[in-house]
């Protein structure tokens, strides 16, 4: 099929068109190649049973099925989740990944008893900043750092290196790049976005596609050293209200498309073979069931002819669907269901729905045909297609974390560093005595962020999990000693001999997806701030190195530091940070996101409300002073707050009622409410509140109080009927917000005067159907004036 790929790519290049277009619009060579491809797909479809066709649309995770299941059902594809590894070991060595790939290939290609074709399966993975599910792979900076480089050629080379490492372990398909245009820094996936700017995101996303797959007109397109790429998540994932992961995106569709759809034509022009649907809804319609977008925009407007794959059980969020029963998604334009665990029941329901006509056979054939076409283009249906270990790079484990790839990563780290302040302490000089402080300084896990070995990543992943990688401390130590100086690691900042300068490395602990959603942009961990203030009081110059997956409110830290570097999530080549601090490379990183002036979290996507605008970044020679920054913020722990319920107790003067019946200390059973103590951080410090249909729980303050509400809550099952929050005389329907919070652990609800009128000295929740919600704390606090209500 490489001849077809060359002809089709050449045709696309000659036409100069980003969309596929009609046959009449294309050169004769490309038309002929496409007809050959269509004929091949049609012949395969004609030999497949309906059940085997359905199986091509099912994508389970490796933790939930065996090679024997693959042999029996012949799934079209499978994936490893963020916490999944071969044979139940998420830290398995590379050889085990390849072994499993071989087993699944063999099972899927075993001859069938009938004349049916045995269609090879394909394995998909989330290699979002290198092949970072696998121990020893190169860990590149996350996309937010790559956005700061603004370097498309660098991103393309990262894609090439990542593809080789993926291929070495036998995997065919990467769920990357993320081309989300993040517009609210509170979103937990902001670091997966290149930029708030759609054009920059489009350029870098297309470059990564070319790196992963090869250039469309080249001989190696989808050939040796390349894997299938995925542009995700279509569409609007970076535009949810208040940055709530999987939340709502609302507005005029053309205005939304101008921002969030812009990266997709560029990815399609680059030849991307798959697009992943997003969890979020657009104007109330979940994307996994949004025909107007999945078919009308992606297919008809943009001309995408590849595979549309779902996200983790995302089809189950479509109205009227469950994880095991959702013809709506297929009818809307989804081609592959990512159904990690409930694949048997979903297969059964899809087969039944094809048989009873709910799903037309023509639509089934269309979706299966797209899957077959993608495999055909990747060479997996060629007569000489081989099991993964017998391919060109199969088992080439020396390519994992190779010196060449680590060199690219180090270059990317250096180019991603954004210098926000420098009072002359940088570059560090030869012969200096340098103290390096902070828990994060020698933590490769923290520097790498989420999607690193595990889904959430973590500081608890010690450096032993990252053979060959370099922490920021190690990079600084090597650079300091190489320059004739001395370096000391002191996590807590203590010292004997007075250092010439202190480098403080601090920031956010790793997270992924909704676990990273925030209500404001304050860094709650004040370790870095305390260290910077300590050194300032001692008269020691300081360099602050911030590790974060988003711009944060750093006014206090900026005031305390003599130099400040936004390091983002640089990954496993910490020496790239030292390259900038010592001036071995010029500081060329520039903000691809506006930096907030306020702590409230109100979206900042231009100069309005920005402390540092998009594109800001200093060279090492720019040493003009920053003015003293305002350090006041209503979200700070020291701000005055009144606790209504905390540590398992109601505050004096707070009355809780079920209907008209008192619930002393928010515990007991009355009028359809059951309130019982549960453990959160300590014994029975939280409450589980169970509502019968029509029940109301209320809390009121006996004396006049003030402040906004902050409520820590969790909900395991979404509401099945309206739920209303009443604050004073204001009623707020919070049904959809609670639905988004389902299964996402503890979250914070903030209620300010922006969404309420009149007195706010009482609080009530009513549910029209049975509901259970957990509450850890309720407090009132004067928050910044621009703080939005959020749930």
CSV table of N, CA and C in Angstrom, one decimal, residues 289-384:
chain,number,residue,atom,x,y,z
A,289,UNK,N,-21.9,12.2,20.8
A,289,UNK,CA,-23.2,12.0,20.1
A,289,UNK,C,-23.6,13.2,19.3
A,290,UNK,N,-22.6,14.0,18.9
A,290,UNK,CA,-22.9,15.3,18.3
A,290,UNK,C,-22.7,15.1,16.8
A,291,UNK,N,-23.8,14.8,16.1
A,291,UNK,CA,-23.7,14.5,14.6
A,291,UNK,C,-23.3,15.8,13.8
A,292,UNK,N,-23.8,16.9,14.3
A,292,UNK,CA,-23.5,18.2,13.6
A,292,UNK,C,-22.0,18.4,13.5
A,293,UNK,N,-21.3,18.1,14.6
A,293,UNK,CA,-19.9,18.3,14.7
A,293,UNK,C,-19.1,17.1,14.1
A,294,UNK,N,-19.4,15.9,14.5
A,294,UNK,CA,-18.6,14.8,14.1
A,294,UNK,C,-18.7,14.5,12.6
A,295,UNK,N,-19.9,14.7,12.1
A,295,UNK,CA,-20.1,14.5,10.7
A,295,UNK,C,-20.2,15.8,9.9
A,296,UNK,N,-21.0,16.7,10.3
A,296,UNK,CA,-21.2,17.9,9.6
A,296,UNK,C,-20.0,18.8,9.4
A,297,UNK,N,-19.3,18.9,10.5
A,297,UNK,CA,-18.1,19.8,10.5
A,297,UNK,C,-16.8,19.0,10.2
A,298,UNK,N,-16.5,17.9,10.9
A,298,UNK,CA,-15.3,17.2,10.8
A,298,UNK,C,-15.2,16.5,9.4
A,299,UNK,N,-16.3,15.9,9.0
A,299,UNK,CA,-16.3,15.2,7.7
A,299,UNK,C,-16.7,16.1,6.5
A,300,UNK,N,-17.8,16.7,6.6
A,300,UNK,CA,-18.4,17.4,5.4
A,300,UNK,C,-17.6,18.8,5.2
A,301,UNK,N,-17.3,19.5,6.2
A,301,UNK,CA,-16.6,20.8,6.1
A,301,UNK,C,-15.1,20.6,5.9
A,302,UNK,N,-14.5,19.8,6.8
A,302,UNK,CA,-13.1,19.7,6.8
A,302,UNK,C,-12.5,18.6,5.9
A,303,UNK,N,-13.4,17.7,5.5
A,303,UNK,CA,-12.9,16.7,4.6
A,303,UNK,C,-12.1,15.5,5.2
A,304,UNK,N,-12.3,15.3,6.5
A,304,UNK,CA,-11.5,14.3,7.2
A,304,UNK,C,-12.1,12.9,6.7
A,305,UNK,N,-11.2,12.0,6.3
A,305,UNK,CA,-11.6,10.7,5.8
A,305,UNK,C,-11.0,9.5,6.6
A,306,UNK,N,-10.5,9.9,7.8
A,306,UNK,CA,-9.9,8.8,8.7
A,306,UNK,C,-10.9,8.3,9.7
A,307,UNK,N,-10.3,7.8,10.8
A,307,UNK,CA,-11.1,7.2,11.8
A,307,UNK,C,-11.4,8.2,13.0
A,308,UNK,N,-12.6,8.2,13.4
A,308,UNK,CA,-13.0,8.9,14.6
A,308,UNK,C,-13.1,8.0,15.8
A,309,UNK,N,-12.3,8.1,16.8
A,309,UNK,CA,-12.3,7.2,17.9
A,309,UNK,C,-12.8,7.9,19.1
A,310,UNK,N,-13.5,7.1,20.0
A,310,UNK,CA,-14.0,7.7,21.2
A,310,UNK,C,-12.9,7.8,22.3
A,311,UNK,N,-13.2,8.5,23.3
A,311,UNK,CA,-12.4,8.6,24.5
A,311,UNK,C,-13.0,7.6,25.6
A,312,UNK,N,-12.3,7.4,26.6
A,312,UNK,CA,-12.6,6.4,27.7
A,312,UNK,C,-14.0,6.5,28.1
A,313,UNK,N,-14.8,5.5,27.6
A,313,UNK,CA,-16.3,5.4,27.9
A,313,UNK,C,-17.0,6.7,27.7
A,314,UNK,N,-16.5,7.6,26.8
A,314,UNK,CA,-17.1,8.8,26.5
A,314,UNK,C,-18.5,8.7,26.0
A,315,UNK,N,-18.8,7.6,25.2
A,315,UNK,CA,-20.1,7.4,24.6
A,315,UNK,C,-21.2,7.3,25.7
A,316,UNK,N,-20.8,6.8,26.9
A,316,UNK,CA,-21.7,6.6,28.0
A,316,UNK,C,-22.3,7.9,28.5
A,317,UNK,N,-21.7,9.0,28.2
A,317,UNK,CA,-22.2,10.3,28.7
A,317,UNK,C,-23.2,10.9,27.7
A,318,UNK,N,-23.4,10.3,26.6
A,318,UNK,CA,-24.4,10.8,25.6
A,318,UNK,C,-25.8,10.6,26.2
A,319,UNK,N,-26.7,11.6,26.0
A,319,UNK,CA,-28.0,11.5,26.5
A,319,UNK,C,-28.7,10.3,26.0
A,320,UNK,N,-29.3,9.5,26.9
A,320,UNK,CA,-30.0,8.3,26.5
A,320,UNK,C,-29.1,7.1,26.4
A,321,UNK,N,-27.8,7.2,26.7
A,321,UNK,CA,-26.8,6.1,26.5
A,321,UNK,C,-26.4,5.6,27.8
A,322,UNK,N,-25.8,4.4,27.8
A,322,UNK,CA,-25.0,3.9,28.9
A,322,UNK,C,-23.7,3.4,28.2
A,323,UNK,N,-22.8,3.0,29.1
A,323,UNK,CA,-21.5,2.5,28.5
A,323,UNK,C,-21.7,1.3,27.6
A,324,UNK,N,-22.7,0.5,27.9
A,324,UNK,CA,-23.0,-0.8,27.2
A,324,UNK,C,-24.0,-0.7,26.1
A,325,UNK,N,-24.6,0.5,25.9
A,325,UNK,CA,-25.7,0.6,25.0
A,325,UNK,C,-25.8,2.1,24.5
A,326,UNK,N,-25.2,2.3,23.3
A,326,UNK,CA,-25.2,3.6,22.7
A,326,UNK,C,-25.1,3.6,21.2
A,327,UNK,N,-26.2,3.3,20.5
A,327,UNK,CA,-26.1,3.4,19.0
A,327,UNK,C,-26.0,4.8,18.6
A,328,UNK,N,-26.4,5.8,19.5
A,328,UNK,CA,-26.4,7.2,19.1
A,328,UNK,C,-25.0,7.6,18.7
A,329,UNK,N,-24.0,7.1,19.4
A,329,UNK,CA,-22.6,7.6,19.0
A,329,UNK,C,-22.2,7.1,17.6
A,330,UNK,N,-22.5,5.9,17.3
A,330,UNK,CA,-22.2,5.4,15.9
A,330,UNK,C,-22.9,6.2,14.9
A,331,UNK,N,-24.2,6.4,15.2
A,331,UNK,CA,-25.1,7.1,14.2
A,331,UNK,C,-24.6,8.6,14.0
A,332,UNK,N,-24.0,9.1,15.1
A,332,UNK,CA,-23.6,10.5,15.0
A,332,UNK,C,-22.3,10.7,14.2
A,333,UNK,N,-21.5,9.6,14.1
A,333,UNK,CA,-20.2,9.7,13.4
A,333,UNK,C,-19.0,9.1,14.1
A,334,UNK,N,-19.2,8.5,15.3
A,334,UNK,CA,-18.1,7.9,15.9
A,334,UNK,C,-17.9,6.5,15.2
A,335,UNK,N,-16.6,6.2,15.0
A,335,UNK,CA,-16.3,4.9,14.4
A,335,UNK,C,-15.8,3.8,15.3
A,336,UNK,N,-15.1,4.2,16.4
A,336,UNK,CA,-14.6,3.2,17.3
A,336,UNK,C,-15.0,3.6,18.7
A,337,UNK,N,-15.5,2.7,19.5
A,337,UNK,CA,-15.9,2.9,20.9
A,337,UNK,C,-14.7,2.5,21.7
A,338,UNK,N,-14.2,3.4,22.5
A,338,UNK,CA,-13.2,3.1,23.5
A,338,UNK,C,-14.0,2.6,24.7
A,339,UNK,N,-14.0,1.3,24.9
A,339,UNK,CA,-14.8,0.8,26.0
A,339,UNK,C,-13.9,-0.1,26.8
A,340,UNK,N,-13.2,0.4,27.8
A,340,UNK,CA,-12.1,-0.3,28.4
A,340,UNK,C,-12.5,-1.7,29.0
A,341,UNK,N,-13.7,-1.7,29.7
A,341,UNK,CA,-14.0,-2.9,30.5
A,341,UNK,C,-15.3,-3.6,30.1
A,342,UNK,N,-16.2,-2.9,29.6
A,342,UNK,CA,-17.6,-3.4,29.4
A,342,UNK,C,-17.8,-3.8,27.9
A,343,UNK,N,-16.7,-4.3,27.3
A,343,UNK,CA,-16.8,-4.6,25.9
A,343,UNK,C,-17.7,-5.7,25.5
A,344,UNK,N,-17.9,-6.7,26.3
A,344,UNK,CA,-18.8,-7.8,26.0
A,344,UNK,C,-20.2,-7.3,25.8
A,345,UNK,N,-20.7,-6.6,26.8
A,345,UNK,CA,-22.1,-6.1,26.7
A,345,UNK,C,-22.3,-5.1,25.6
A,346,UNK,N,-21.3,-4.2,25.3
A,346,UNK,CA,-21.5,-3.3,24.3
A,346,UNK,C,-21.5,-4.0,22.9
A,347,UNK,N,-20.6,-5.0,22.7
A,347,UNK,CA,-20.7,-5.8,21.5
A,347,UNK,C,-22.1,-6.4,21.3
A,348,UNK,N,-22.6,-7.0,22.3
A,348,UNK,CA,-23.9,-7.7,22.2
A,348,UNK,C,-25.0,-6.7,21.8
A,349,UNK,N,-25.0,-5.5,22.4
A,349,UNK,CA,-26.0,-4.5,22.1
A,349,UNK,C,-25.9,-4.0,20.7
A,350,UNK,N,-24.6,-3.8,20.2
A,350,UNK,CA,-24.4,-3.3,18.9
A,350,UNK,C,-24.9,-4.4,17.8
A,351,UNK,N,-24.5,-5.6,18.1
A,351,UNK,CA,-25.0,-6.7,17.2
A,351,UNK,C,-26.5,-6.7,17.1
A,352,UNK,N,-27.1,-6.6,18.3
A,352,UNK,CA,-28.6,-6.7,18.3
A,352,UNK,C,-29.2,-5.5,17.5
A,353,UNK,N,-28.5,-4.3,17.7
A,353,UNK,CA,-29.1,-3.1,17.0
A,353,UNK,C,-28.9,-3.1,15.5
A,354,UNK,N,-27.8,-3.7,15.1
A,354,UNK,CA,-27.7,-3.9,13.6
A,354,UNK,C,-28.7,-4.9,13.1
A,355,UNK,N,-29.0,-5.9,13.8
A,355,UNK,CA,-30.0,-6.9,13.4
A,355,UNK,C,-31.4,-6.3,13.4
A,356,UNK,N,-31.7,-5.5,14.3
A,356,UNK,CA,-33.1,-4.9,14.4
A,356,UNK,C,-33.2,-3.7,13.6
A,357,UNK,N,-32.2,-3.2,12.9
A,357,UNK,CA,-32.2,-2.0,12.0
A,357,UNK,C,-32.0,-0.7,12.7
A,358,UNK,N,-31.8,-0.7,14.0
A,358,UNK,CA,-31.5,0.6,14.7
A,358,UNK,C,-30.2,1.2,14.1
A,359,UNK,N,-29.3,0.3,13.8
A,359,UNK,CA,-28.0,0.8,13.1
A,359,UNK,C,-28.1,0.2,11.7
A,360,UNK,N,-28.2,1.1,10.7
A,360,UNK,CA,-28.2,0.6,9.3
A,360,UNK,C,-26.9,-0.1,9.0
A,361,UNK,N,-27.0,-1.2,8.2
A,361,UNK,CA,-25.8,-1.9,7.8
A,361,UNK,C,-24.8,-1.0,7.0
A,362,UNK,N,-25.4,0.0,6.3
A,362,UNK,CA,-24.6,0.9,5.5
A,362,UNK,C,-23.7,1.8,6.5
A,363,UNK,N,-24.2,2.1,7.6
A,363,UNK,CA,-23.4,2.9,8.6
A,363,UNK,C,-22.4,2.0,9.2
A,364,UNK,N,-22.7,0.8,9.5
A,364,UNK,CA,-21.7,-0.1,10.1
A,364,UNK,C,-20.6,-0.3,9.1
A,365,UNK,N,-20.9,-0.5,7.8
A,365,UNK,CA,-19.9,-0.7,6.8
A,365,UNK,C,-19.0,0.5,6.6
A,366,UNK,N,-19.6,1.7,6.8
A,366,UNK,CA,-18.9,2.9,6.6
A,366,UNK,C,-17.8,3.0,7.7
A,367,UNK,N,-18.2,2.7,9.0
A,367,UNK,CA,-17.3,2.8,10.1
A,367,UNK,C,-16.2,1.8,10.0
A,368,UNK,N,-16.6,0.5,9.7
A,368,UNK,CA,-15.6,-0.5,9.6
A,368,UNK,C,-14.7,-0.2,8.4
A,369,UNK,N,-15.2,0.3,7.3
A,369,UNK,CA,-14.4,0.6,6.2
A,369,UNK,C,-13.3,1.6,6.5
A,370,UNK,N,-13.7,2.6,7.4
A,370,UNK,CA,-12.7,3.6,7.8
A,370,UNK,C,-11.6,2.9,8.6
A,371,UNK,N,-11.9,2.0,9.5
A,371,UNK,CA,-10.9,1.3,10.3
A,371,UNK,C,-10.0,0.5,9.4
A,372,UNK,N,-10.6,-0.2,8.4
A,372,UNK,CA,-9.8,-1.0,7.5
A,372,UNK,C,-8.9,-0.1,6.6
A,373,UNK,N,-9.4,1.0,6.2
A,373,UNK,CA,-8.6,1.9,5.4
A,373,UNK,C,-7.4,2.4,6.2
A,374,UNK,N,-7.6,2.8,7.5
A,374,UNK,CA,-6.5,3.2,8.3
A,374,UNK,C,-5.4,2.1,8.4
A,375,UNK,N,-5.8,0.9,8.6
A,375,UNK,CA,-4.9,-0.2,8.7
A,375,UNK,C,-4.2,-0.4,7.4
A,376,UNK,N,-4.9,-0.3,6.3
A,376,UNK,CA,-4.4,-0.4,4.9
A,376,UNK,C,-3.3,0.6,4.7
A,377,UNK,N,-3.6,1.8,5.1
A,377,UNK,CA,-2.6,2.9,4.9
A,377,UNK,C,-1.3,2.7,5.7
A,378,UNK,N,-1.5,2.1,6.9
A,378,UNK,CA,-0.4,1.8,7.8
A,378,UNK,C,0.4,0.6,7.4
A,379,UNK,N,0.0,-0.1,6.3
A,379,UNK,CA,0.7,-1.2,5.8
A,379,UNK,C,0.4,-2.5,6.6
A,380,UNK,N,-0.6,-2.5,7.5
A,380,UNK,CA,-0.9,-3.6,8.3
A,380,UNK,C,-1.7,-4.7,7.6
A,381,UNK,N,-2.3,-4.4,6.4
A,381,UNK,CA,-3.0,-5.4,5.6
A,381,UNK,C,-2.3,-5.8,4.4
A,382,UNK,N,-1.0,-5.4,4.3
A,382,UNK,CA,-0.2,-5.9,3.2
A,382,UNK,C,0.1,-7.4,3.4
A,383,UNK,N,0.4,-8.0,2.2
A,383,UNK,CA,0.7,-9.4,2.3
A,383,UNK,C,1.9,-9.8,3.1
A,384,UNK,N,2.8,-8.8,3.2
A,384,UNK,CA,4.1,-9.0,3.9
A,384,UNK,C,4.1,-8.4,5.3
